[in-house]
CSV table of C-alpha atoms in Angstrom, one decimal:
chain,number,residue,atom,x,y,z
A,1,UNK,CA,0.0,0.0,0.0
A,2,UNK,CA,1.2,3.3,-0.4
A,3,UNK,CA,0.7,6.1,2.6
A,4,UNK,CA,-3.3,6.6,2.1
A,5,UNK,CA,-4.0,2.9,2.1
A,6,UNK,CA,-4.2,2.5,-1.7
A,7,UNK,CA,-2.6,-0.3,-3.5
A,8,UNK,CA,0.5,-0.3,-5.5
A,9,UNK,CA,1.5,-1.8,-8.8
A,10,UNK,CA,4.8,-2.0,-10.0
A,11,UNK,CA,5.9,-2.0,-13.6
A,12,UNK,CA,10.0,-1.9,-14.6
A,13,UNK,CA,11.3,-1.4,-17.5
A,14,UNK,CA,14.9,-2.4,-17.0
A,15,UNK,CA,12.8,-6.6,-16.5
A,16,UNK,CA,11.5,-6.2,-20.1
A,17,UNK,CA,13.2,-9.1,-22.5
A,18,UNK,CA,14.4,-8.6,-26.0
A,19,UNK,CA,12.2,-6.9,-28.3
A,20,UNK,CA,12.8,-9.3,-31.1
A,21,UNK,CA,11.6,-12.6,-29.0
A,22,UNK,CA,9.3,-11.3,-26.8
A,23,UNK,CA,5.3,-12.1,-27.5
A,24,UNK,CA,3.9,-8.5,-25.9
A,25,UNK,CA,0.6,-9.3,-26.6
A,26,UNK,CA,1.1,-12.4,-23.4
A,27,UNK,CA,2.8,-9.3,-21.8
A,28,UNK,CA,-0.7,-7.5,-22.0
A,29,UNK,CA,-2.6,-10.7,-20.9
A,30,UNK,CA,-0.5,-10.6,-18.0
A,31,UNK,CA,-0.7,-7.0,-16.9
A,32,UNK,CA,-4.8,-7.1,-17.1
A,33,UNK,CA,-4.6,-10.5,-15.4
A,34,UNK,CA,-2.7,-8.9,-12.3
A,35,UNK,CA,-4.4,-5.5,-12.3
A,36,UNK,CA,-7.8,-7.0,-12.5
A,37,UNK,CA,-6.7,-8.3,-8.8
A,38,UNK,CA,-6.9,-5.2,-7.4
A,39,UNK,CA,-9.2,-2.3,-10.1
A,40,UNK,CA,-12.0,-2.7,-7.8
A,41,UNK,CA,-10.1,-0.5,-5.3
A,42,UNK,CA,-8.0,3.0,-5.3
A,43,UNK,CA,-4.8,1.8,-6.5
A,44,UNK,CA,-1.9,3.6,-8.4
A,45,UNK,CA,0.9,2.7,-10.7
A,46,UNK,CA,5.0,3.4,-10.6
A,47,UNK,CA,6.5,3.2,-13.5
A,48,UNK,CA,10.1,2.6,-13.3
A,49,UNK,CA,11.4,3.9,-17.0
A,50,UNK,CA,14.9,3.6,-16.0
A,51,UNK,CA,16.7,0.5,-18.4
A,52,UNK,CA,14.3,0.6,-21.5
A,53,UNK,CA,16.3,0.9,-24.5
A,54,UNK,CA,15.5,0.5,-28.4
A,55,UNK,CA,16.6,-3.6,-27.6
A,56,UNK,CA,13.4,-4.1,-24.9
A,57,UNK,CA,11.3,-0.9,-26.5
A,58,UNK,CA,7.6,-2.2,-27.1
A,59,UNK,CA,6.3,-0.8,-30.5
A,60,UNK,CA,4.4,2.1,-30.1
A,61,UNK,CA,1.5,0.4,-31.6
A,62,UNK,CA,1.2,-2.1,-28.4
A,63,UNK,CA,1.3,0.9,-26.6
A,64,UNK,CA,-1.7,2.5,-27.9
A,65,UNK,CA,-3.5,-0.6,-28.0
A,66,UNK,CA,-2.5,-1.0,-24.3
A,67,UNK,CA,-3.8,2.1,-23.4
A,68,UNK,CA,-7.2,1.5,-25.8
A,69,UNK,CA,-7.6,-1.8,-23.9
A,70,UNK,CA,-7.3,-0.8,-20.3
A,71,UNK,CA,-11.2,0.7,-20.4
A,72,UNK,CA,-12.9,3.3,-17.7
A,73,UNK,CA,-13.0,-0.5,-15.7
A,74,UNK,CA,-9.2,0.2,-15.0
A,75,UNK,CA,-8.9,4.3,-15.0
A,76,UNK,CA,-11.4,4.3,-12.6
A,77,UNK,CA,-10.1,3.9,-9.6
A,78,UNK,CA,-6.7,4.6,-10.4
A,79,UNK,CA,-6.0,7.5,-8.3
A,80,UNK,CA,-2.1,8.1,-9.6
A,81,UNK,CA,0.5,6.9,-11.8
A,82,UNK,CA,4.5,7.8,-11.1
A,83,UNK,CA,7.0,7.8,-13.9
A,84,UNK,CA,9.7,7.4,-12.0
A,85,UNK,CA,13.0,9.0,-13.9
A,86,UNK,CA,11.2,9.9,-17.0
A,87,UNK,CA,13.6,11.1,-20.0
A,88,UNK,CA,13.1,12.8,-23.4
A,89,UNK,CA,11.4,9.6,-24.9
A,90,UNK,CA,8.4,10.1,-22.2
A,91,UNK,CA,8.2,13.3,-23.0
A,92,UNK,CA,7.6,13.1,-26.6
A,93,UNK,CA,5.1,9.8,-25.8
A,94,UNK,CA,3.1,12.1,-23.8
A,95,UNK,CA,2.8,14.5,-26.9
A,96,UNK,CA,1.9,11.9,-29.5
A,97,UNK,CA,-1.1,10.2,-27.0
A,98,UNK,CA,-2.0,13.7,-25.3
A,99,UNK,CA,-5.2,13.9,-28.0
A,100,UNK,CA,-6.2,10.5,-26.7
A,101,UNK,CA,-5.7,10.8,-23.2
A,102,UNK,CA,-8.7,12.2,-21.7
A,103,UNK,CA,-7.6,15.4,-19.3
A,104,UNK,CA,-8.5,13.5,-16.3
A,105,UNK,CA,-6.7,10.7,-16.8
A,106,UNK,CA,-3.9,13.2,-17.7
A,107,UNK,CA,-4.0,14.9,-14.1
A,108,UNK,CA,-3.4,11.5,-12.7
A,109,UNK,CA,0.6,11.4,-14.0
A,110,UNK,CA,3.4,12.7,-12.2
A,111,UNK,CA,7.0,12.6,-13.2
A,112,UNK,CA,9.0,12.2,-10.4
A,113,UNK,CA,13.2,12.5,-10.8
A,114,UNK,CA,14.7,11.4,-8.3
A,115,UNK,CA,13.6,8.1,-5.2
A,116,UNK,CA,13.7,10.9,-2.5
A,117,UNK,CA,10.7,12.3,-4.0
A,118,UNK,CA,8.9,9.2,-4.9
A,119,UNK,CA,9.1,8.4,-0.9
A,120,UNK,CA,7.2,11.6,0.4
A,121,UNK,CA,4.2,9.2,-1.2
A,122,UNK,CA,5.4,5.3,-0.6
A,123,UNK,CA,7.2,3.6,1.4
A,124,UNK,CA,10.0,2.7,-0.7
A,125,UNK,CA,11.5,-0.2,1.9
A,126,UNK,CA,8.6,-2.3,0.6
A,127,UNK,CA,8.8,-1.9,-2.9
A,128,UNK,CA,10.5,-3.8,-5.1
A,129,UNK,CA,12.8,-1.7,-7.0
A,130,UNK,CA,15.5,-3.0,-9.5
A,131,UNK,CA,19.2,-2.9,-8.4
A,132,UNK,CA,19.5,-1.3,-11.5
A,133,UNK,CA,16.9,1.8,-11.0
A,134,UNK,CA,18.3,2.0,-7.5
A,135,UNK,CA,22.1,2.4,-8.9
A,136,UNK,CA,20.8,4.6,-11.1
A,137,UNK,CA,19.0,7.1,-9.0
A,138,UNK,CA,22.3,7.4,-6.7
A,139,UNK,CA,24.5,8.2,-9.0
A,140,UNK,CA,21.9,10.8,-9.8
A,141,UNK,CA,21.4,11.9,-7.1
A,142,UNK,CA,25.4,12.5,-6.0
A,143,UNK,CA,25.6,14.0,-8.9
A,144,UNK,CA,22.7,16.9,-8.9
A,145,UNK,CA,23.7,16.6,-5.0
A,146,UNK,CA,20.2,15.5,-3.8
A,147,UNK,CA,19.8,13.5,-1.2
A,148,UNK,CA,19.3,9.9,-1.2
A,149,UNK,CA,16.3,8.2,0.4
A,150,UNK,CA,18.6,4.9,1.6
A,151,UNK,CA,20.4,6.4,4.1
A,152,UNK,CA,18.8,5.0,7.4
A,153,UNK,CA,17.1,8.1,8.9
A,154,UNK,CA,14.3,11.1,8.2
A,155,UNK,CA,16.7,12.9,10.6
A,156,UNK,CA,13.2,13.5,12.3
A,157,UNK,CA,13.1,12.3,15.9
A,158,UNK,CA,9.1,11.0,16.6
A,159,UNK,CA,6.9,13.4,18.6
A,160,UNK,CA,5.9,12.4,22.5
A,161,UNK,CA,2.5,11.6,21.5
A,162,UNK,CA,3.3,10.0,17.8
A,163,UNK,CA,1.4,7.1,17.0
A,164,UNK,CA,2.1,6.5,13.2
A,165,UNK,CA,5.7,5.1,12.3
A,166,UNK,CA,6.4,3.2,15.2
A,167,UNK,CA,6.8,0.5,16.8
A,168,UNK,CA,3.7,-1.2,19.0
A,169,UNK,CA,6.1,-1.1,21.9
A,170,UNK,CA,7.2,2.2,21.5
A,171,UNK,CA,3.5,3.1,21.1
A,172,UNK,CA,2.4,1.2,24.8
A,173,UNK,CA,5.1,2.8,26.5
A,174,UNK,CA,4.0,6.3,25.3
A,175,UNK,CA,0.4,6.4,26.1
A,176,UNK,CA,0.0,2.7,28.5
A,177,UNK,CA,-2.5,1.3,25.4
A,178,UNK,CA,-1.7,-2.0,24.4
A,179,UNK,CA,-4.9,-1.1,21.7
A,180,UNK,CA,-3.2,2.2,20.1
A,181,UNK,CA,-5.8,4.7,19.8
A,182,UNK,CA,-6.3,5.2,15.9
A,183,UNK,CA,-7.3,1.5,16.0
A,184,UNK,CA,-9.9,1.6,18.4
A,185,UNK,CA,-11.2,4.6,17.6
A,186,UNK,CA,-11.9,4.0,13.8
A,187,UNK,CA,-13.1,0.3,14.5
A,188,UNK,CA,-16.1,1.5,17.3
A,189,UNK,CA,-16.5,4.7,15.0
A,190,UNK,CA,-17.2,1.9,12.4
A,191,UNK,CA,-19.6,-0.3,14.7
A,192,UNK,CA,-21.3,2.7,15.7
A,193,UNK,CA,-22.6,4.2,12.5
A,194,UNK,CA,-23.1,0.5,10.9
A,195,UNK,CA,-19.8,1.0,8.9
A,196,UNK,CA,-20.1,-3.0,8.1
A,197,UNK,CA,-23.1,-2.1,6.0
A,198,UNK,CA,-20.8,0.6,3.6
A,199,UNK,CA,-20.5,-0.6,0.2
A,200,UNK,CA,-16.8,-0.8,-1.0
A,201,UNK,CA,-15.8,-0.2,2.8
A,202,UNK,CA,-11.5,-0.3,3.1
A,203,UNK,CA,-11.8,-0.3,-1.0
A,204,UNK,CA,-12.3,3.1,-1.0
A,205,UNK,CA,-9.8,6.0,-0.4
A,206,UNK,CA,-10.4,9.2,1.5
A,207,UNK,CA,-9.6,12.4,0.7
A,208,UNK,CA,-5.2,12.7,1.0
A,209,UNK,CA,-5.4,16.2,2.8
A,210,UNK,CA,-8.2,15.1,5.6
A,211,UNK,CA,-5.9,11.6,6.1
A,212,UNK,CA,-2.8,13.9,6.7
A,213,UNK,CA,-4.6,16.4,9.2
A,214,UNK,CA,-5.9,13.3,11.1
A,215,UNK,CA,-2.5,11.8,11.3
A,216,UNK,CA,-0.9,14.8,12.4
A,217,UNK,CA,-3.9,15.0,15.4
A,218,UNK,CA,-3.2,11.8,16.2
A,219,UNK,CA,1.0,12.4,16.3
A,220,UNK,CA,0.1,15.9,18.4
A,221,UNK,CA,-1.5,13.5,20.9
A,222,UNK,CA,-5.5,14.2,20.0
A,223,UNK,CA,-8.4,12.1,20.0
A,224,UNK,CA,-10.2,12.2,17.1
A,225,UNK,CA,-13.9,12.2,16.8
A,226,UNK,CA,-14.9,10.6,13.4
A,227,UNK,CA,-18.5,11.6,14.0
A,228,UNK,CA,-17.1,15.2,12.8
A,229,UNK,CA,-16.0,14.1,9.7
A,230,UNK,CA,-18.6,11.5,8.8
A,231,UNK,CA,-17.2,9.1,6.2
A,232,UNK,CA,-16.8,5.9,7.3
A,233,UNK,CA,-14.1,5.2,4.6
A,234,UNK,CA,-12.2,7.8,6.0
A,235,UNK,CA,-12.0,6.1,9.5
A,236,UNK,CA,-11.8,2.5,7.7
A,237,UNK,CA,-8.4,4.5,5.7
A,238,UNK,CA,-6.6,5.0,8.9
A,239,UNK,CA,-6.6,1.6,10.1
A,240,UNK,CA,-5.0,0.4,7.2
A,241,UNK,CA,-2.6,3.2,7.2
A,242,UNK,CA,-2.0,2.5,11.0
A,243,UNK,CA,-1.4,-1.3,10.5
A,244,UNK,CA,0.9,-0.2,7.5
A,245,UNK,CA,2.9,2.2,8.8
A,246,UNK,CA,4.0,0.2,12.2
A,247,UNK,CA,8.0,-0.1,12.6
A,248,UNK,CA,7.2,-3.9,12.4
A,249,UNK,CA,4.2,-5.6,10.8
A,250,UNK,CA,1.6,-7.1,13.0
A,251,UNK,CA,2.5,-10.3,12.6
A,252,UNK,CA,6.6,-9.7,13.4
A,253,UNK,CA,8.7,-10.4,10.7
A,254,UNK,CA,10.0,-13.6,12.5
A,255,UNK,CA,6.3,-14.7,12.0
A,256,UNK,CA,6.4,-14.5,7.8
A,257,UNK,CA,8.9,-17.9,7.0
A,258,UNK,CA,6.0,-19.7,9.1
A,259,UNK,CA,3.0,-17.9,7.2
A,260,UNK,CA,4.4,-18.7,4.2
A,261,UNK,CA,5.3,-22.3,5.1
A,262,UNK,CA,1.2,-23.0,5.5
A,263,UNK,CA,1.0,-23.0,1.8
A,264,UNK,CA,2.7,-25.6,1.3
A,265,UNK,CA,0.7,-27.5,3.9
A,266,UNK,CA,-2.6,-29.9,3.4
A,267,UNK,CA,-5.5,-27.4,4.1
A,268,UNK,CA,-6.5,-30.2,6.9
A,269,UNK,CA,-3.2,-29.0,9.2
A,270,UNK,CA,-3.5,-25.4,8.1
A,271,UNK,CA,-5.8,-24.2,11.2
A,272,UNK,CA,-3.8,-26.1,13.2
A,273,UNK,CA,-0.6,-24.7,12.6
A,274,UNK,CA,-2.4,-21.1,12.2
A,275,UNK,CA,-3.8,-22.1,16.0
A,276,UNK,CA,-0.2,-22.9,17.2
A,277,UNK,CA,1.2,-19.4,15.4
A,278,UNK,CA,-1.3,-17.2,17.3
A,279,UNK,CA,-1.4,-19.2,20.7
A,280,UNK,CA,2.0,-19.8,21.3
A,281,UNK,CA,4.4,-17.7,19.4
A,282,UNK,CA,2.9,-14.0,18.2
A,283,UNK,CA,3.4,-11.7,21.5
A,284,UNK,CA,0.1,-11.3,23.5
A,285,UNK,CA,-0.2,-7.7,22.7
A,286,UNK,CA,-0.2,-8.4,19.1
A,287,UNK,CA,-2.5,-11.1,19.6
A,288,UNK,CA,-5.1,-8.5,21.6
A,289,UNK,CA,-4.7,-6.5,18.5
A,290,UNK,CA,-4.9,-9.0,15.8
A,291,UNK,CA,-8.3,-10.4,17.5
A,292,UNK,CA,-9.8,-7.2,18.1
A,293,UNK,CA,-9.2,-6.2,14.5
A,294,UNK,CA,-10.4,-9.2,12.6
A,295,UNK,CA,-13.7,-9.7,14.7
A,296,UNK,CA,-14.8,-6.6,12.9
A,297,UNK,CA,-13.4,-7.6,10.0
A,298,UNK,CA,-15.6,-10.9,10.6
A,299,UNK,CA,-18.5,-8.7,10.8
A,300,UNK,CA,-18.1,-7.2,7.7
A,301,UNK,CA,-17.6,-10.7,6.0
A,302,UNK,CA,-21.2,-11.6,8.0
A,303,UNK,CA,-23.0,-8.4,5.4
A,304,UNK,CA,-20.9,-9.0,2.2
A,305,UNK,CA,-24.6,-9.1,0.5
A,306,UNK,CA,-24.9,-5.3,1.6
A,307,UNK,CA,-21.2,-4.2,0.8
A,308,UNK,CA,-19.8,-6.5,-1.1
A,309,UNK,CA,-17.1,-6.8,1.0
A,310,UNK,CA,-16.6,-10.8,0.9
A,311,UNK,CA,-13.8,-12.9,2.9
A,312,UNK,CA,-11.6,-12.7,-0.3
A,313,UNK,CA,-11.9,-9.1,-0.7
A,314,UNK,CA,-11.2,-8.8,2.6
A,315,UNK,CA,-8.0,-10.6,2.8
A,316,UNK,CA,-7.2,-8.8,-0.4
A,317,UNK,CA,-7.1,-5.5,1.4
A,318,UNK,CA,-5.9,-6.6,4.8
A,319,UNK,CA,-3.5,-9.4,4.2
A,320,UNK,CA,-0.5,-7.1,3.1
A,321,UNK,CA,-1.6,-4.7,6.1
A,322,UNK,CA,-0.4,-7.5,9.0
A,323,UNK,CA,2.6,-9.5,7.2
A,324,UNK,CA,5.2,-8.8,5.4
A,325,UNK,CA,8.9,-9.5,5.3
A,326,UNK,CA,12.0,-7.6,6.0
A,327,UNK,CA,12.9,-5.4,3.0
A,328,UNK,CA,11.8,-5.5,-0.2
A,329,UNK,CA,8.1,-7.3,-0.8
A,330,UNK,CA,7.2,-8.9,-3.9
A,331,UNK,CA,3.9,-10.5,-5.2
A,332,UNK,CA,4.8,-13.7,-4.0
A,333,UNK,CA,4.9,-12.4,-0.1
A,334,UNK,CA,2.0,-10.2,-1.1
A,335,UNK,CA,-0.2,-13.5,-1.8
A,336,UNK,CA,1.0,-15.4,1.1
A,337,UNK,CA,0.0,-12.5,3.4
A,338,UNK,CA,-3.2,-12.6,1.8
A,339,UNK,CA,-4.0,-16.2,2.0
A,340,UNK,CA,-3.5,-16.2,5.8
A,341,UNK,CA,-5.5,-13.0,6.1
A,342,UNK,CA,-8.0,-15.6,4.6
A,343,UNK,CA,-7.7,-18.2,6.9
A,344,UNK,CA,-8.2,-16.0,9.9
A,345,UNK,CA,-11.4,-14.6,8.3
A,346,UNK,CA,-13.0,-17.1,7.4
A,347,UNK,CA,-11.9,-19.9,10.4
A,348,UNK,CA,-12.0,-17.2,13.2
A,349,UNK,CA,-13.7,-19.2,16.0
A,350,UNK,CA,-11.2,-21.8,15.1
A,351,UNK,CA,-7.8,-20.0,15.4
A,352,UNK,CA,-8.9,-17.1,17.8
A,353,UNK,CA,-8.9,-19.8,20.9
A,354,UNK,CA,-7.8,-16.9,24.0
């Protein structure tokens, strides 16, 4: 996800084979196939152009028919697309499609130069960037002297009351919650005004500005009253930026070999090992946490008819929300997160046993 809770797509360049052997019309098979996973919700696109030469270049043809294909089904709800270190060939693409690109589709597009600025809107630690693009953008960036966004630190030390960007530990020992506050407060706001009824509910993006000014109210150490604001996607937006943003994912990264050795398990020893997980090795606060979250999530399953919201849609959004691993994700880990977001869905009695 990136920092609003809207899912990211990834497409380089520098992966694309030779131009003379490639089929690019399986090419566009595959790229509907993987974005029809996740059109239903806000997403957005990043576009590394670094390592495209006239060897890997797709015709420009493909390229308008790619663009024809990919109907208002997949522009809808994409909320931006980054071209990430675009040169003189972008450029002049834009100028030959600008007729055909509708202007708000065109609004959508930002070039972006250089990583550092790329990660005022993602977290770049879990994207999968190319050694190449990242070479690339540091010797850029030493030599327009701009800094580098790999160098460990923000330089900005966390606020006495900041609840975003940190640790659950840290958190606890700040405020003596083991249930931080933006989690409780935007799940009862939720139970309160029937948010398990809202159509599309954690598909849908709030507005960026109103998710920054509650963020920063939460960081100043505020409680926020979602009543105020009224939009339950709003308070469902939070959560997920919450759960993303923690130093270390819900599920502790010492907890992803084990999630991702359950697929490779019979489903009939699946629960049990998904019991053993939660009872005897995530950390009891974590645990409180996990529970709390997913019995509204379970509620939400329970009026799928009304949101359409199901178990799988669910997971979707969630799974990459409580697991990941260290560094760089991929689609792989992304999937495995989101199959045992499914398990605890939709066995919750089973695997929820304290």
């Amino acid at each position: 996800d990136d920092l609003y809770g809207r899912k990211v797509i990834v497409f380089s360049a520098c992966k694309l084979p030779s131009n003379k052997t490639f089929d690019h019309q399986r090419l566009l098979q595959y790229i509907r196939h993987t974005l029809d996973k996740y059109v239903e919700q806000d997403y957005v696109l990043v576009y590394f152009h670094h390592g495209l030469h006239k060897g890997n270049k797709p015709k420009l043809s493909w390229l308008l028919q790619a663009y024809r294909e990919f109907d208002r089904k997949y522009k809808k709800n994409l909320k931006m697309l980054y071209l990430v270190h675009p040169t003189n060939f972008i450029k002049i693409l834009w100028k030959i499609f600008r007729p055909l690109i509708s202007v708000k589709f065109g609004q959508k597009m930002m070039y972006v130069n250089y990583l550092v600025e790329l990660k005022n809107y993602l977290p770049l630690e879990q994207l999968l960037i190319p050694d190449p693009v990242l070479q690339f953008d540091a010797q850029k960036s030493e030599r327009n002297r701009v800094s580098y966004p790999y160098d460990g630190s923000d330089g900005k030390a966390p606020k006495k009351a900041q609840q975003f960007g940190l640790s659950l530990h840290d958190i606890k020992n700040n405020t003596g919650r083991i249930i931080p506050l933006p989690v409780e407060e935007t799940v009862e706001y939720l139970k309160a005004v029937g948010g398990d009824e809202v159509e599309g509910l954690f598909r849908r993006c709030a507005r960026v500005s109103t998710m920054r000014e509650v963020q920063e109210r939460y960081d100043d150490g505020e409680r926020i009253d979602f009543q105020v604001y009224s939009d339950p996607h709003l308070a469902a937006a939070i959560l997920k930026k919450f759960l993303r943003e923690l130093q270390e994912p819900l599920m502790t990264y010492d907890l992803f070999e084990p999630i991702t050795r359950l697929h490779y398990m019979d489903s009939s020893k699946q629960l049990s090992e998904v019991q053993r997980i939660l009872q005897d090795e995530l950390p009891e606060d974590n645990y409180i946490i996990l529970k709390y979250v997913f019995q509204f999530l379970r509620q939400v399953v329970s009026k799928a008819d009304v949101n359409h919201m199901t178990a799988e849609n669910i997971a979707t959004v969630f799974g990459p929300n409580i697991a990941w691993p260290k560094g760089q994700t991929n689609l792989a880990a992304v999937e495995q997160a989101v199959k045992f977001s499914l398990i605890l869905v939709q066995n919750f009695d089973d695997v929820f046993l304290r």
